[in-house]
Amino acid sequence: QENLIMAAKEAELQERPTVQSNQIIFETRPENLAIKSRHEIQLLILLKKLPPSKLKEYDNFPLCSQLGFLHAIPEESFDVSMATITDVSFIGFFPKRIHQELRRYYREIENITPTASGEFQALMDELIDAFVHRPITIQKVIHILIAQHKEGIDKLAKRREALAYPASDNNMIPTARSNSLKAPSEKTKPTAK
């Protein structure tokens, strides 16, 4: 665990691309912003820089907090364009440095007890799946929630377009009361001689 925590802290301080003024700029952080100790979180709560819920997150999931999976950045000042890879773990990016450390540990376990390595590999797969599937699930829920609204907006746009631009063909006249079109009358049909 100590190696994982050190790897996460180092990863947060590494040079990374950020977006500033619509340009990608590579920069480093002088100190850890997303990964804080319990004491630092308590201090930030007392200074009213963090909500009390961050301490509950830390107490419930200490390793996740120490790895940056649950960041210690206030939500109102969190900016994805300035985030490190550990800060954006909720988007579905698994931190490469932490993955490397887990793989190193897996090789150690494999050499010591080969039977335990299979279980560890299964746990690692579940962890990575959780990272990848959570954002996909959230995205799917959002699509489901907005689908009905989008459908209604599309219908409204078609109605407005039909009323704003009546058909130039006299045979097809849209009515304001319904969306149905009138059929051509007998008088307008050409007669065959």
PDB file of C-alpha atoms in Angstrom:
ATOM      1  CA  GLN A   1       0.000   0.000   0.000  1.00  0.00           C
ATOM      2  CA  GLU A   2       2.799   2.398   0.800  1.00  0.00           C
ATOM      3  CA  ASN A   3       4.283   1.948  -2.679  1.00  0.00           C
ATOM      4  CA  LEU A   4       0.884   2.568  -4.265  1.00  0.00           C
ATOM      5  CA  ILE A   5       0.357   5.743  -2.239  1.00  0.00           C
ATOM      6  CA  MET A   6       3.838   7.033  -3.113  1.00  0.00           C
ATOM      7  CA  ALA A   7       3.259   6.222  -6.789  1.00  0.00           C
ATOM      8  CA  ALA A   8      -0.047   8.115  -6.768  1.00  0.00           C
ATOM      9  CA  LYS A   9       1.485  11.161  -5.092  1.00  0.00           C
ATOM     10  CA  GLU A  10       4.367  11.147  -7.572  1.00  0.00           C
ATOM     11  CA  ALA A  11       1.947  10.794 -10.495  1.00  0.00           C
ATOM     12  CA  GLU A  12       0.019  13.870  -9.363  1.00  0.00           C
ATOM     13  CA  LEU A  13       3.208  15.945  -9.374  1.00  0.00           C
ATOM     14  CA  GLN A  14       4.404  14.767 -12.808  1.00  0.00           C
ATOM     15  CA  GLU A  15       4.284  17.050 -15.818  1.00  0.00           C
ATOM     16  CA  ARG A  16       0.937  16.703 -17.539  1.00  0.00           C
ATOM     17  CA  PRO A  17      -1.071  18.435 -20.265  1.00  0.00           C
ATOM     18  CA  THR A  18      -3.620  21.014 -19.093  1.00  0.00           C
ATOM     19  CA  VAL A  19      -5.962  23.280 -21.027  1.00  0.00           C
ATOM     20  CA  GLN A  20      -5.583  27.013 -20.442  1.00  0.00           C
ATOM     21  CA  SER A  21      -7.065  29.698 -22.708  1.00  0.00           C
ATOM     22  CA  ASN A  22      -7.971  27.066 -25.325  1.00  0.00           C
ATOM     23  CA  GLN A  23      -4.342  25.888 -25.523  1.00  0.00           C
ATOM     24  CA  ILE A  24      -2.693  22.726 -24.242  1.00  0.00           C
ATOM     25  CA  ILE A  25       0.094  23.605 -21.846  1.00  0.00           C
ATOM     26  CA  PHE A  26       2.342  21.126 -20.043  1.00  0.00           C
ATOM     27  CA  GLU A  27       2.806  21.923 -16.376  1.00  0.00           C
ATOM     28  CA  THR A  28       3.601  20.349 -13.029  1.00  0.00           C
ATOM     29  CA  ARG A  29       2.127  20.898  -9.591  1.00  0.00           C
ATOM     30  CA  PRO A  30       4.426  22.033  -6.796  1.00  0.00           C
ATOM     31  CA  GLU A  31       2.338  20.138  -4.219  1.00  0.00           C
ATOM     32  CA  ASN A  32      -0.396  17.524  -4.089  1.00  0.00           C
ATOM     33  CA  LEU A  33      -3.848  19.066  -4.444  1.00  0.00           C
ATOM     34  CA  ALA A  34      -6.002  16.001  -5.036  1.00  0.00           C
ATOM     35  CA  ILE A  35      -4.302  13.668  -2.575  1.00  0.00           C
ATOM     36  CA  LYS A  36      -4.355  14.845   1.024  1.00  0.00           C
ATOM     37  CA  SER A  37      -3.788  13.189   4.383  1.00  0.00           C
ATOM     38  CA  ARG A  38      -6.613  12.904   6.900  1.00  0.00           C
ATOM     39  CA  HIS A  39      -5.056  15.711   8.943  1.00  0.00           C
ATOM     40  CA  GLU A  40      -4.844  18.003   5.893  1.00  0.00           C
ATOM     41  CA  ILE A  41      -8.491  17.301   5.060  1.00  0.00           C
ATOM     42  CA  GLN A  42      -9.527  18.106   8.640  1.00  0.00           C
ATOM     43  CA  LEU A  43      -7.591  21.369   8.486  1.00  0.00           C
ATOM     44  CA  LEU A  44      -9.174  22.344   5.163  1.00  0.00           C
ATOM     45  CA  ILE A  45     -12.625  21.592   6.604  1.00  0.00           C
ATOM     46  CA  LEU A  46     -11.904  23.833   9.610  1.00  0.00           C
ATOM     47  CA  LEU A  47     -10.813  26.577   7.203  1.00  0.00           C
ATOM     48  CA  LYS A  48     -14.064  25.977   5.273  1.00  0.00           C
ATOM     49  CA  LYS A  49     -12.154  25.141   2.089  1.00  0.00           C
ATOM     50  CA  LEU A  50     -13.568  21.600   1.909  1.00  0.00           C
ATOM     51  CA  PRO A  51     -17.020  20.268   2.761  1.00  0.00           C
ATOM     52  CA  PRO A  52     -17.304  17.824   5.701  1.00  0.00           C
ATOM     53  CA  SER A  53     -18.341  15.091   3.255  1.00  0.00           C
ATOM     54  CA  LYS A  54     -14.688  14.831   2.106  1.00  0.00           C
ATOM     55  CA  LEU A  55     -13.689  13.596   5.577  1.00  0.00           C
ATOM     56  CA  LYS A  56     -16.471  10.986   5.459  1.00  0.00           C
ATOM     57  CA  GLU A  57     -15.206   9.870   2.040  1.00  0.00           C
ATOM     58  CA  TYR A  58     -11.697   9.574   3.438  1.00  0.00           C
ATOM     59  CA  ASP A  59     -12.854   7.598   6.491  1.00  0.00           C
ATOM     60  CA  ASN A  60     -15.032   5.254   4.414  1.00  0.00           C
ATOM     61  CA  PHE A  61     -12.475   4.720   1.635  1.00  0.00           C
ATOM     62  CA  PRO A  62      -9.014   5.620   2.971  1.00  0.00           C
ATOM     63  CA  LEU A  63      -6.949   3.866   0.302  1.00  0.00           C
ATOM     64  CA  CYS A  64      -9.051   5.279  -2.540  1.00  0.00           C
ATOM     65  CA  SER A  65      -8.570   8.748  -1.054  1.00  0.00           C
ATOM     66  CA  GLN A  66      -4.837   8.239  -0.606  1.00  0.00           C
ATOM     67  CA  LEU A  67      -4.538   7.092  -4.233  1.00  0.00           C
ATOM     68  CA  GLY A  68      -6.444  10.103  -5.568  1.00  0.00           C
ATOM     69  CA  PHE A  69      -9.426   8.092  -6.795  1.00  0.00           C
ATOM     70  CA  LEU A  70     -11.517  10.258  -4.449  1.00  0.00           C
ATOM     71  CA  HIS A  71      -9.934  13.684  -4.730  1.00  0.00           C
ATOM     72  CA  ALA A  72      -9.648  16.274  -1.953  1.00  0.00           C
ATOM     73  CA  ILE A  73     -10.466  19.214  -4.217  1.00  0.00           C
ATOM     74  CA  PRO A  74     -13.629  21.235  -3.514  1.00  0.00           C
ATOM     75  CA  GLU A  75     -16.231  20.522  -6.209  1.00  0.00           C
ATOM     76  CA  GLU A  76     -16.772  24.222  -6.983  1.00  0.00           C
ATOM     77  CA  SER A  77     -13.076  24.728  -7.762  1.00  0.00           C
ATOM     78  CA  PHE A  78     -12.519  21.387  -9.528  1.00  0.00           C
ATOM     79  CA  ASP A  79     -11.588  21.916 -13.175  1.00  0.00           C
ATOM     80  CA  VAL A  80     -11.179  18.847 -15.383  1.00  0.00           C
ATOM     81  CA  SER A  81      -8.983  20.767 -17.825  1.00  0.00           C
ATOM     82  CA  MET A  82      -6.434  21.322 -15.026  1.00  0.00           C
ATOM     83  CA  ALA A  83      -6.796  17.871 -13.446  1.00  0.00           C
ATOM     84  CA  THR A  84      -4.135  15.195 -13.194  1.00  0.00           C
ATOM     85  CA  ILE A  85      -4.804  11.636 -14.236  1.00  0.00           C
ATOM     86  CA  THR A  86      -5.698  10.724 -10.652  1.00  0.00           C
ATOM     87  CA  ASP A  87      -8.130  13.646 -10.470  1.00  0.00           C
ATOM     88  CA  VAL A  88     -10.012  12.477 -13.549  1.00  0.00           C
ATOM     89  CA  SER A  89     -10.363   8.861 -12.477  1.00  0.00           C
ATOM     90  CA  PHE A  90     -14.142   9.357 -12.413  1.00  0.00           C
ATOM     91  CA  ILE A  91     -14.058   9.845 -16.195  1.00  0.00           C
ATOM     92  CA  GLY A  92     -12.744   6.331 -16.711  1.00  0.00           C
ATOM     93  CA  PHE A  93      -9.017   6.850 -16.995  1.00  0.00           C
ATOM     94  CA  PHE A  94      -7.101   4.420 -14.831  1.00  0.00           C
ATOM     95  CA  PRO A  95      -3.874   6.033 -13.578  1.00  0.00           C
ATOM     96  CA  LYS A  96      -0.943   4.490 -15.442  1.00  0.00           C
ATOM     97  CA  ARG A  97       1.552   4.904 -12.586  1.00  0.00           C
ATOM     98  CA  ILE A  98      -0.757   3.109 -10.150  1.00  0.00           C
ATOM     99  CA  HIS A  99      -1.418   0.374 -12.710  1.00  0.00           C
ATOM    100  CA  GLN A 100       2.336  -0.128 -13.110  1.00  0.00           C
ATOM    101  CA  GLU A 101       2.734  -0.467  -9.352  1.00  0.00           C
ATOM    102  CA  LEU A 102      -0.122  -2.983  -9.173  1.00  0.00           C
ATOM    103  CA  ARG A 103       1.467  -5.005 -11.990  1.00  0.00           C
ATOM    104  CA  ARG A 104       4.826  -4.988 -10.143  1.00  0.00           C
ATOM    105  CA  TYR A 105       3.087  -6.239  -7.012  1.00  0.00           C
ATOM    106  CA  TYR A 106       1.272  -8.901  -9.069  1.00  0.00           C
ATOM    107  CA  ARG A 107       4.625 -10.235 -10.329  1.00  0.00           C
ATOM    108  CA  GLU A 108       5.888 -10.381  -6.718  1.00  0.00           C
ATOM    109  CA  ILE A 109       2.828 -12.361  -5.619  1.00  0.00           C
ATOM    110  CA  GLU A 110       3.141 -14.661  -8.628  1.00  0.00           C
ATOM    111  CA  ASN A 111       6.695 -15.573  -7.620  1.00  0.00           C
ATOM    112  CA  ILE A 112       5.776 -16.154  -3.957  1.00  0.00           C
ATOM    113  CA  THR A 113       2.364 -17.864  -4.217  1.00  0.00           C
ATOM    114  CA  PRO A 114       1.095 -18.627  -7.724  1.00  0.00           C
ATOM    115  CA  THR A 115      -2.397 -19.532  -6.445  1.00  0.00           C
ATOM    116  CA  ALA A 116      -2.892 -16.083  -4.903  1.00  0.00           C
ATOM    117  CA  SER A 117      -1.832 -14.363  -8.130  1.00  0.00           C
ATOM    118  CA  GLY A 118      -5.009 -15.532  -9.908  1.00  0.00           C
ATOM    119  CA  GLU A 119      -7.174 -14.037  -7.186  1.00  0.00           C
ATOM    120  CA  PHE A 120      -5.178 -10.792  -7.266  1.00  0.00           C
ATOM    121  CA  GLN A 121      -5.509 -10.622 -11.063  1.00  0.00           C
ATOM    122  CA  ALA A 122      -9.282 -11.075 -10.765  1.00  0.00           C
ATOM    123  CA  LEU A 123      -9.456  -8.233  -8.222  1.00  0.00           C
ATOM    124  CA  MET A 124      -7.350  -6.005 -10.481  1.00  0.00           C
ATOM    125  CA  ASP A 125      -9.643  -6.750 -13.420  1.00  0.00           C
ATOM    126  CA  GLU A 126     -12.683  -5.847 -11.311  1.00  0.00           C
ATOM    127  CA  LEU A 127     -11.047  -2.585 -10.246  1.00  0.00           C
ATOM    128  CA  ILE A 128     -10.255  -1.588 -13.823  1.00  0.00           C
ATOM    129  CA  ASP A 129     -13.733  -2.653 -14.978  1.00  0.00           C
ATOM    130  CA  ALA A 130     -15.252  -0.450 -12.272  1.00  0.00           C
ATOM    131  CA  PHE A 131     -13.221   2.494 -13.556  1.00  0.00           C
ATOM    132  CA  VAL A 132     -14.198   1.941 -17.163  1.00  0.00           C
ATOM    133  CA  HIS A 133     -17.850   0.960 -16.671  1.00  0.00           C
ATOM    134  CA  ARG A 134     -18.840   3.663 -14.171  1.00  0.00           C
ATOM    135  CA  PRO A 135     -18.539   6.555 -16.671  1.00  0.00           C
ATOM    136  CA  ILE A 136     -20.172   4.460 -19.393  1.00  0.00           C
ATOM    137  CA  THR A 137     -23.092   3.730 -17.059  1.00  0.00           C
ATOM    138  CA  ILE A 138     -23.422   7.397 -16.099  1.00  0.00           C
ATOM    139  CA  GLN A 139     -23.338   8.399 -19.761  1.00  0.00           C
ATOM    140  CA  LYS A 140     -26.032   5.838 -20.615  1.00  0.00           C
ATOM    141  CA  VAL A 141     -28.276   7.099 -17.784  1.00  0.00           C
ATOM    142  CA  ILE A 142     -27.880  10.668 -19.053  1.00  0.00           C
ATOM    143  CA  HIS A 143     -28.803   9.557 -22.589  1.00  0.00           C
ATOM    144  CA  ILE A 144     -31.908   7.790 -21.289  1.00  0.00           C
ATOM    145  CA  LEU A 145     -32.944  10.821 -19.244  1.00  0.00           C
ATOM    146  CA  ILE A 146     -32.575  13.305 -22.087  1.00  0.00           C
ATOM    147  CA  ALA A 147     -33.888  11.070 -24.895  1.00  0.00           C
ATOM    148  CA  GLN A 148     -37.547  11.882 -24.222  1.00  0.00           C
ATOM    149  CA  HIS A 149     -36.828  15.609 -23.987  1.00  0.00           C
ATOM    150  CA  LYS A 150     -34.848  15.516 -27.217  1.00  0.00           C
ATOM    151  CA  GLU A 151     -37.697  13.718 -28.962  1.00  0.00           C
ATOM    152  CA  GLY A 152     -40.145  16.411 -27.816  1.00  0.00           C
ATOM    153  CA  ILE A 153     -37.820  19.182 -28.981  1.00  0.00           C
ATOM    154  CA  ASP A 154     -37.458  17.525 -32.394  1.00  0.00           C
ATOM    155  CA  LYS A 155     -41.269  17.323 -32.790  1.00  0.00           C
ATOM    156  CA  LEU A 156     -41.660  20.964 -31.775  1.00  0.00           C
ATOM    157  CA  ALA A 157     -38.954  22.018 -34.252  1.00  0.00           C
ATOM    158  CA  LYS A 158     -40.703  20.136 -37.084  1.00  0.00           C
ATOM    159  CA  ARG A 159     -44.041  21.790 -36.261  1.00  0.00           C
ATOM    160  CA  ARG A 160     -42.483  25.238 -36.216  1.00  0.00           C
ATOM    161  CA  GLU A 161     -40.682  24.584 -39.468  1.00  0.00           C
ATOM    162  CA  ALA A 162     -43.888  23.376 -41.134  1.00  0.00           C
ATOM    163  CA  LEU A 163     -45.737  26.519 -40.007  1.00  0.00           C
ATOM    164  CA  ALA A 164     -42.903  28.885 -40.920  1.00  0.00           C
ATOM    165  CA  TYR A 165     -42.236  27.425 -44.377  1.00  0.00           C
ATOM    166  CA  PRO A 166     -45.516  26.231 -45.931  1.00  0.00           C
ATOM    167  CA  ALA A 167     -45.149  23.792 -48.801  1.00  0.00           C
ATOM    168  CA  SER A 168     -44.913  25.521 -52.201  1.00  0.00           C
ATOM    169  CA  ASP A 169     -46.871  22.679 -53.753  1.00  0.00           C
ATOM    170  CA  ASN A 170     -50.596  23.539 -53.671  1.00  0.00           C
ATOM    171  CA  ASN A 171     -51.449  19.860 -53.502  1.00  0.00           C
ATOM    172  CA  MET A 172     -49.962  19.473 -50.038  1.00  0.00           C
ATOM    173  CA  ILE A 173     -51.239  22.058 -47.533  1.00  0.00           C
ATOM    174  CA  PRO A 174     -50.250  21.749 -43.851  1.00  0.00           C
ATOM    175  CA  THR A 175     -52.944  22.679 -41.358  1.00  0.00           C
ATOM    176  CA  ALA A 176     -52.325  24.547 -38.110  1.00  0.00           C
ATOM    177  CA  ARG A 177     -54.666  22.309 -36.070  1.00  0.00           C
ATOM    178  CA  SER A 178     -53.093  18.973 -36.951  1.00  0.00           C
ATOM    179  CA  ASN A 179     -49.922  17.682 -38.459  1.00  0.00           C
ATOM    180  CA  SER A 180     -51.810  15.768 -41.155  1.00  0.00           C
ATOM    181  CA  LEU A 181     -51.654  16.871 -44.765  1.00  0.00           C
ATOM    182  CA  LYS A 182     -54.728  17.272 -46.991  1.00  0.00           C
ATOM    183  CA  ALA A 183     -55.004  15.072 -50.046  1.00  0.00           C
ATOM    184  CA  PRO A 184     -55.268  16.741 -53.467  1.00  0.00           C
ATOM    185  CA  SER A 185     -58.825  17.520 -54.514  1.00  0.00           C
ATOM    186  CA  GLU A 186     -60.557  16.151 -57.631  1.00  0.00           C
ATOM    187  CA  LYS A 187     -60.469  19.571 -59.345  1.00  0.00           C
ATOM    188  CA  THR A 188     -56.674  19.761 -59.273  1.00  0.00           C
ATOM    189  CA  LYS A 189     -56.099  16.283 -60.752  1.00  0.00           C
ATOM    190  CA  PRO A 190     -55.192  16.391 -64.451  1.00  0.00           C
ATOM    191  CA  THR A 191     -57.707  14.687 -66.693  1.00  0.00           C
ATOM    192  CA  ALA A 192     -56.641  12.256 -69.346  1.00  0.00           C
ATOM    193  CA  LYS A 193     -57.889  12.858 -72.920  1.00  0.00           C
TER     194      LYS A 193
END
